[in-house]
mmCIF file of C-alpha atoms in Angstrom:
data_model
loop_
_atom_site.group_PDB
_atom_site.id
_atom_site.type_symbol
_atom_site.label_atom_id
_atom_site.label_comp_id
_atom_site.label_asym_id
_atom_site.label_seq_id
_atom_site.Cartn_x
_atom_site.Cartn_y
_atom_site.Cartn_z
ATOM 1 C CA UNK A 75 40.809 -23.270 -56.261
ATOM 2 C CA UNK A 76 41.686 -26.087 -53.885
ATOM 3 C CA UNK A 77 40.802 -23.826 -50.942
ATOM 4 C CA UNK A 78 37.290 -23.177 -52.273
ATOM 5 C CA UNK A 79 36.668 -26.901 -52.843
ATOM 6 C CA UNK A 80 38.015 -27.660 -49.374
ATOM 7 C CA UNK A 81 35.645 -25.131 -47.777
ATOM 8 C CA UNK A 82 32.690 -26.467 -49.751
ATOM 9 C CA UNK A 83 33.428 -30.050 -48.740
ATOM 10 C CA UNK A 84 33.936 -29.128 -45.060
ATOM 11 C CA UNK A 85 30.741 -27.043 -45.051
ATOM 12 C CA UNK A 86 28.781 -29.822 -46.720
ATOM 13 C CA UNK A 87 30.042 -32.386 -44.210
ATOM 14 C CA UNK A 88 29.076 -30.180 -41.297
ATOM 15 C CA UNK A 89 25.600 -29.581 -42.764
ATOM 16 C CA UNK A 90 25.175 -33.297 -43.406
ATOM 17 C CA UNK A 91 26.137 -34.099 -39.777
ATOM 18 C CA UNK A 92 23.782 -31.472 -38.352
ATOM 19 C CA UNK A 93 20.927 -32.566 -40.651
ATOM 20 C CA UNK A 94 21.121 -36.214 -39.636
ATOM 21 C CA UNK A 95 22.050 -35.588 -35.975
ATOM 22 C CA UNK A 96 19.622 -32.959 -34.673
ATOM 23 C CA UNK A 97 20.879 -33.403 -31.086
ATOM 24 C CA UNK A 98 24.206 -31.883 -32.131
ATOM 25 C CA UNK A 99 22.918 -28.340 -31.450
ATOM 26 C CA UNK A 100 21.072 -29.140 -28.216
ATOM 27 C CA UNK A 101 24.100 -28.222 -26.115
ATOM 28 C CA UNK A 102 23.746 -24.643 -27.334
ATOM 29 C CA UNK A 103 20.095 -24.273 -26.443
ATOM 30 C CA UNK A 104 20.488 -26.133 -23.132
ATOM 31 C CA UNK A 105 23.441 -24.067 -21.955
ATOM 32 C CA UNK A 106 21.804 -20.840 -23.118
ATOM 33 C CA UNK A 107 18.642 -21.604 -21.206
ATOM 34 C CA UNK A 108 20.655 -22.427 -18.069
ATOM 35 C CA UNK A 109 22.404 -19.050 -18.250
ATOM 36 C CA UNK A 110 19.161 -17.251 -19.017
ATOM 37 C CA UNK A 111 17.504 -18.862 -16.001
ATOM 38 C CA UNK A 112 20.451 -17.922 -13.765
ATOM 39 C CA UNK A 113 20.312 -14.325 -14.999
ATOM 40 C CA UNK A 114 16.578 -14.145 -14.366
ATOM 41 C CA UNK A 115 17.065 -15.458 -10.836
ATOM 42 C CA UNK A 116 19.733 -12.826 -10.107
ATOM 43 C CA UNK A 117 17.598 -9.966 -11.409
ATOM 44 C CA UNK A 118 14.447 -10.859 -9.512
ATOM 45 C CA UNK A 119 13.665 -8.431 -6.702
ATOM 46 C CA UNK A 120 15.586 -5.378 -5.553
ATOM 47 C CA UNK A 121 19.367 -5.119 -5.594
ATOM 48 C CA UNK A 122 21.101 -4.771 -2.218
ATOM 49 C CA UNK A 123 24.350 -2.845 -2.168
ATOM 50 C CA UNK A 124 26.705 -1.397 0.432
ATOM 51 C CA UNK A 125 27.019 2.379 0.029
ATOM 52 C CA UNK A 126 29.883 4.242 1.682
ATOM 53 C CA UNK A 127 29.340 7.978 2.118
ATOM 54 C CA UNK A 128 32.461 10.065 2.677
ATOM 55 C CA UNK A 129 32.155 13.655 3.898
ATOM 56 C CA UNK A 130 35.231 15.857 3.471
ATOM 57 C CA UNK A 131 35.226 18.884 5.791
ATOM 58 C CA UNK A 132 37.029 22.247 5.510
ATOM 59 C CA UNK A 133 39.552 21.209 8.141
ATOM 60 C CA UNK A 134 40.571 18.171 6.050
ATOM 61 C CA UNK A 135 38.761 15.614 8.218
ATOM 62 C CA UNK A 136 36.972 12.867 6.283
ATOM 63 C CA UNK A 137 34.150 10.915 7.905
ATOM 64 C CA UNK A 138 32.658 7.704 6.557
ATOM 65 C CA UNK A 139 29.198 6.295 6.927
ATOM 66 C CA UNK A 140 28.339 2.831 5.617
ATOM 67 C CA UNK A 141 24.752 1.938 4.800
ATOM 68 C CA UNK A 142 23.070 -0.927 3.017
ATOM 69 C CA UNK A 143 20.859 0.321 0.207
ATOM 70 C CA UNK A 144 17.988 -1.542 -1.362
ATOM 71 C CA UNK A 145 17.866 -0.421 -4.979
ATOM 72 C CA UNK A 146 14.417 -0.741 -6.524
ATOM 73 C CA UNK A 147 15.098 1.429 -9.580
ATOM 74 C CA UNK A 148 18.389 2.856 -10.783
ATOM 75 C CA UNK A 149 16.774 6.206 -11.549
ATOM 76 C CA UNK A 150 15.656 6.640 -7.937
ATOM 77 C CA UNK A 151 19.039 5.495 -6.643
ATOM 78 C CA UNK A 152 21.039 7.960 -8.774
ATOM 79 C CA UNK A 153 18.587 10.752 -7.930
ATOM 80 C CA UNK A 154 19.147 10.105 -4.224
ATOM 81 C CA UNK A 155 22.911 10.602 -4.620
ATOM 82 C CA UNK A 156 22.951 13.328 -7.269
ATOM 83 C CA UNK A 157 24.713 15.738 -4.853
ATOM 84 C CA UNK A 158 27.507 13.205 -4.295
ATOM 85 C CA UNK A 159 30.502 12.284 -6.444
ATOM 86 C CA UNK A 160 31.027 8.602 -7.213
ATOM 87 C CA UNK A 161 34.691 7.848 -6.413
ATOM 88 C CA UNK A 162 34.810 4.041 -6.392
ATOM 89 C CA UNK A 163 32.555 1.097 -7.101
ATOM 90 C CA UNK A 164 32.608 -2.647 -7.342
ATOM 91 C CA UNK A 165 29.963 -5.307 -7.816
ATOM 92 C CA UNK A 166 28.795 -5.129 -4.191
ATOM 93 C CA UNK A 167 29.638 -1.581 -3.039
ATOM 94 C CA UNK A 168 29.782 2.082 -4.111
ATOM 95 C CA UNK A 169 31.739 4.925 -2.529
ATOM 96 C CA UNK A 170 30.384 8.465 -2.802
ATOM 97 C CA UNK A 171 32.133 11.634 -1.588
ATOM 98 C CA UNK A 172 30.874 15.123 -0.891
ATOM 99 C CA UNK A 173 32.688 18.256 0.262
ATOM 100 C CA UNK A 174 31.001 19.852 3.256
ATOM 101 C CA UNK A 175 31.264 23.620 3.706
ATOM 102 C CA UNK A 176 31.722 23.315 7.469
ATOM 103 C CA UNK A 177 34.221 22.066 10.016
ATOM 104 C CA UNK A 178 34.090 18.480 11.199
ATOM 105 C CA UNK A 179 31.999 17.394 14.174
ATOM 106 C CA UNK A 180 35.268 16.472 15.947
ATOM 107 C CA UNK A 181 36.480 20.082 15.846
ATOM 108 C CA UNK A 182 33.102 21.437 16.949
ATOM 109 C CA UNK A 183 33.026 19.093 19.925
ATOM 110 C CA UNK A 184 36.643 19.045 21.075
ATOM 111 C CA UNK A 185 38.857 21.191 18.811
ATOM 112 C CA UNK A 186 41.097 23.911 20.214
ATOM 113 C CA UNK A 187 43.453 26.321 18.489
ATOM 114 C CA UNK A 188 46.766 26.538 20.251
ATOM 115 C CA UNK A 189 50.447 27.011 19.641
ATOM 116 C CA UNK A 190 53.275 24.461 19.792
ATOM 117 C CA UNK A 191 56.617 25.138 21.498
ATOM 118 C CA UNK A 192 58.131 26.320 18.213
ATOM 119 C CA UNK A 193 55.248 28.787 17.692
ATOM 120 C CA UNK A 194 53.226 26.871 15.086
ATOM 121 C CA UNK A 195 49.488 27.601 15.068
ATOM 122 C CA UNK A 196 47.908 24.202 15.586
ATOM 123 C CA UNK A 197 44.549 22.563 16.184
ATOM 124 C CA UNK A 198 44.476 20.128 19.097
ATOM 125 C CA UNK A 199 42.005 17.449 20.124
ATOM 126 C CA UNK A 200 41.248 18.920 23.535
ATOM 127 C CA UNK A 201 43.338 21.505 25.370
ATOM 128 C CA UNK A 202 46.733 22.171 23.729
ATOM 129 C CA UNK A 203 49.334 19.453 24.315
ATOM 130 C CA UNK A 204 51.988 18.187 21.925
ATOM 131 C CA UNK A 205 50.527 14.667 21.884
ATOM 132 C CA UNK A 206 47.061 15.418 20.520
ATOM 133 C CA UNK A 207 47.716 17.485 17.393
ATOM 134 C CA UNK A 208 45.052 17.321 14.687
ATOM 135 C CA UNK A 209 46.369 19.863 12.184
ATOM 136 C CA UNK A 210 49.204 22.405 11.986
ATOM 137 C CA UNK A 211 49.097 25.627 9.958
ATOM 138 C CA UNK A 212 51.904 28.177 10.038
ATOM 139 C CA UNK A 213 54.524 29.497 12.400
ATOM 140 C CA UNK A 214 53.621 32.620 14.347
ATOM 141 C CA UNK A 215 56.136 35.298 15.342
ATOM 142 C CA UNK A 216 55.371 35.188 19.064
ATOM 143 C CA UNK A 217 57.419 38.381 19.561
ATOM 144 C CA UNK A 218 54.859 40.392 17.535
ATOM 145 C CA UNK A 219 51.921 38.823 19.334
ATOM 146 C CA UNK A 220 50.198 40.678 22.170
ATOM 147 C CA UNK A 221 50.690 38.933 25.519
ATOM 148 C CA UNK A 222 46.914 38.426 25.987
ATOM 149 C CA UNK A 223 46.611 36.674 22.601
ATOM 150 C CA UNK A 224 49.695 34.600 23.358
ATOM 151 C CA UNK A 225 48.188 33.452 26.665
ATOM 152 C CA UNK A 226 44.876 32.724 24.945
ATOM 153 C CA UNK A 227 46.668 30.464 22.448
ATOM 154 C CA UNK A 228 48.631 28.695 25.186
ATOM 155 C CA UNK A 229 45.411 27.936 27.098
ATOM 156 C CA UNK A 230 43.563 26.997 23.921
ATOM 157 C CA UNK A 231 40.851 28.709 21.894
ATOM 158 C CA UNK A 232 37.793 26.451 21.473
ATOM 159 C CA UNK A 233 36.537 25.952 17.925
ATOM 160 C CA UNK A 234 32.768 25.754 18.091
ATOM 161 C CA UNK A 235 31.788 26.831 14.579
ATOM 162 C CA UNK A 236 33.051 27.397 11.055
ATOM 163 C CA UNK A 237 32.931 31.174 11.638
ATOM 164 C CA UNK A 238 35.169 30.870 14.712
ATOM 165 C CA UNK A 239 37.571 28.607 12.771
ATOM 166 C CA UNK A 240 37.909 31.138 9.926
ATOM 167 C CA UNK A 241 38.122 34.109 12.334
ATOM 168 C CA UNK A 242 41.020 32.630 14.320
ATOM 169 C CA UNK A 243 42.948 31.667 11.174
ATOM 170 C CA UNK A 244 42.513 35.172 9.729
ATOM 171 C CA UNK A 245 43.472 36.854 13.015
ATOM 172 C CA UNK A 246 46.742 34.989 13.422
ATOM 173 C CA UNK A 247 47.688 34.980 9.731
ATOM 174 C CA UNK A 248 48.939 38.560 10.131
ATOM 175 C CA UNK A 249 51.457 37.317 12.758
ATOM 176 C CA UNK A 250 53.062 34.759 10.455
ATOM 177 C CA UNK A 251 56.797 34.450 11.122
ATOM 178 C CA UNK A 252 59.102 35.602 8.358
ATOM 179 C CA UNK A 253 56.575 37.822 6.542
ATOM 180 C CA UNK A 254 56.872 41.582 6.536
ATOM 181 C CA UNK A 255 53.728 43.542 7.199
ATOM 182 C CA UNK A 256 52.723 46.580 5.191
ATOM 183 C CA UNK A 257 51.826 49.601 7.348
#
């Protein structure tokens, strides 16, 4: 019973104070209007955001392109990137990724299949050398390999297209070291 009387007295005192001191609630309306004005100022006009586009190629290479987007409507923005997967975002940037069914521009321009000293099928940046390896695949049994194909690998086989990339991998897969071939 004491608790109820205590609440009634406290509530009455607060009402009395607010009734006779109308400025007591002004801090609420003033601070609210300040925040509302700040929010309105931030929303005015288009939103500018940094967008990072990552392209992941068949050969494992990932390229990045950074652009500054002006977002007028969210619907248009999301429609523009509907073929991309959102992988990261923050207040001032978004990162989208897309898998590309092709080899990277690096391989098309300067990629060569070759073989390392231990017989591993490898992609090199430029003609085959041990210092410019891009990607290694599997070890080839050089003893099973025809001498012409072995020489071709030592000189380097240029990779100019996705079809050539797949063709070379398939050709040399049958010469993998340690696997028995069915006749």
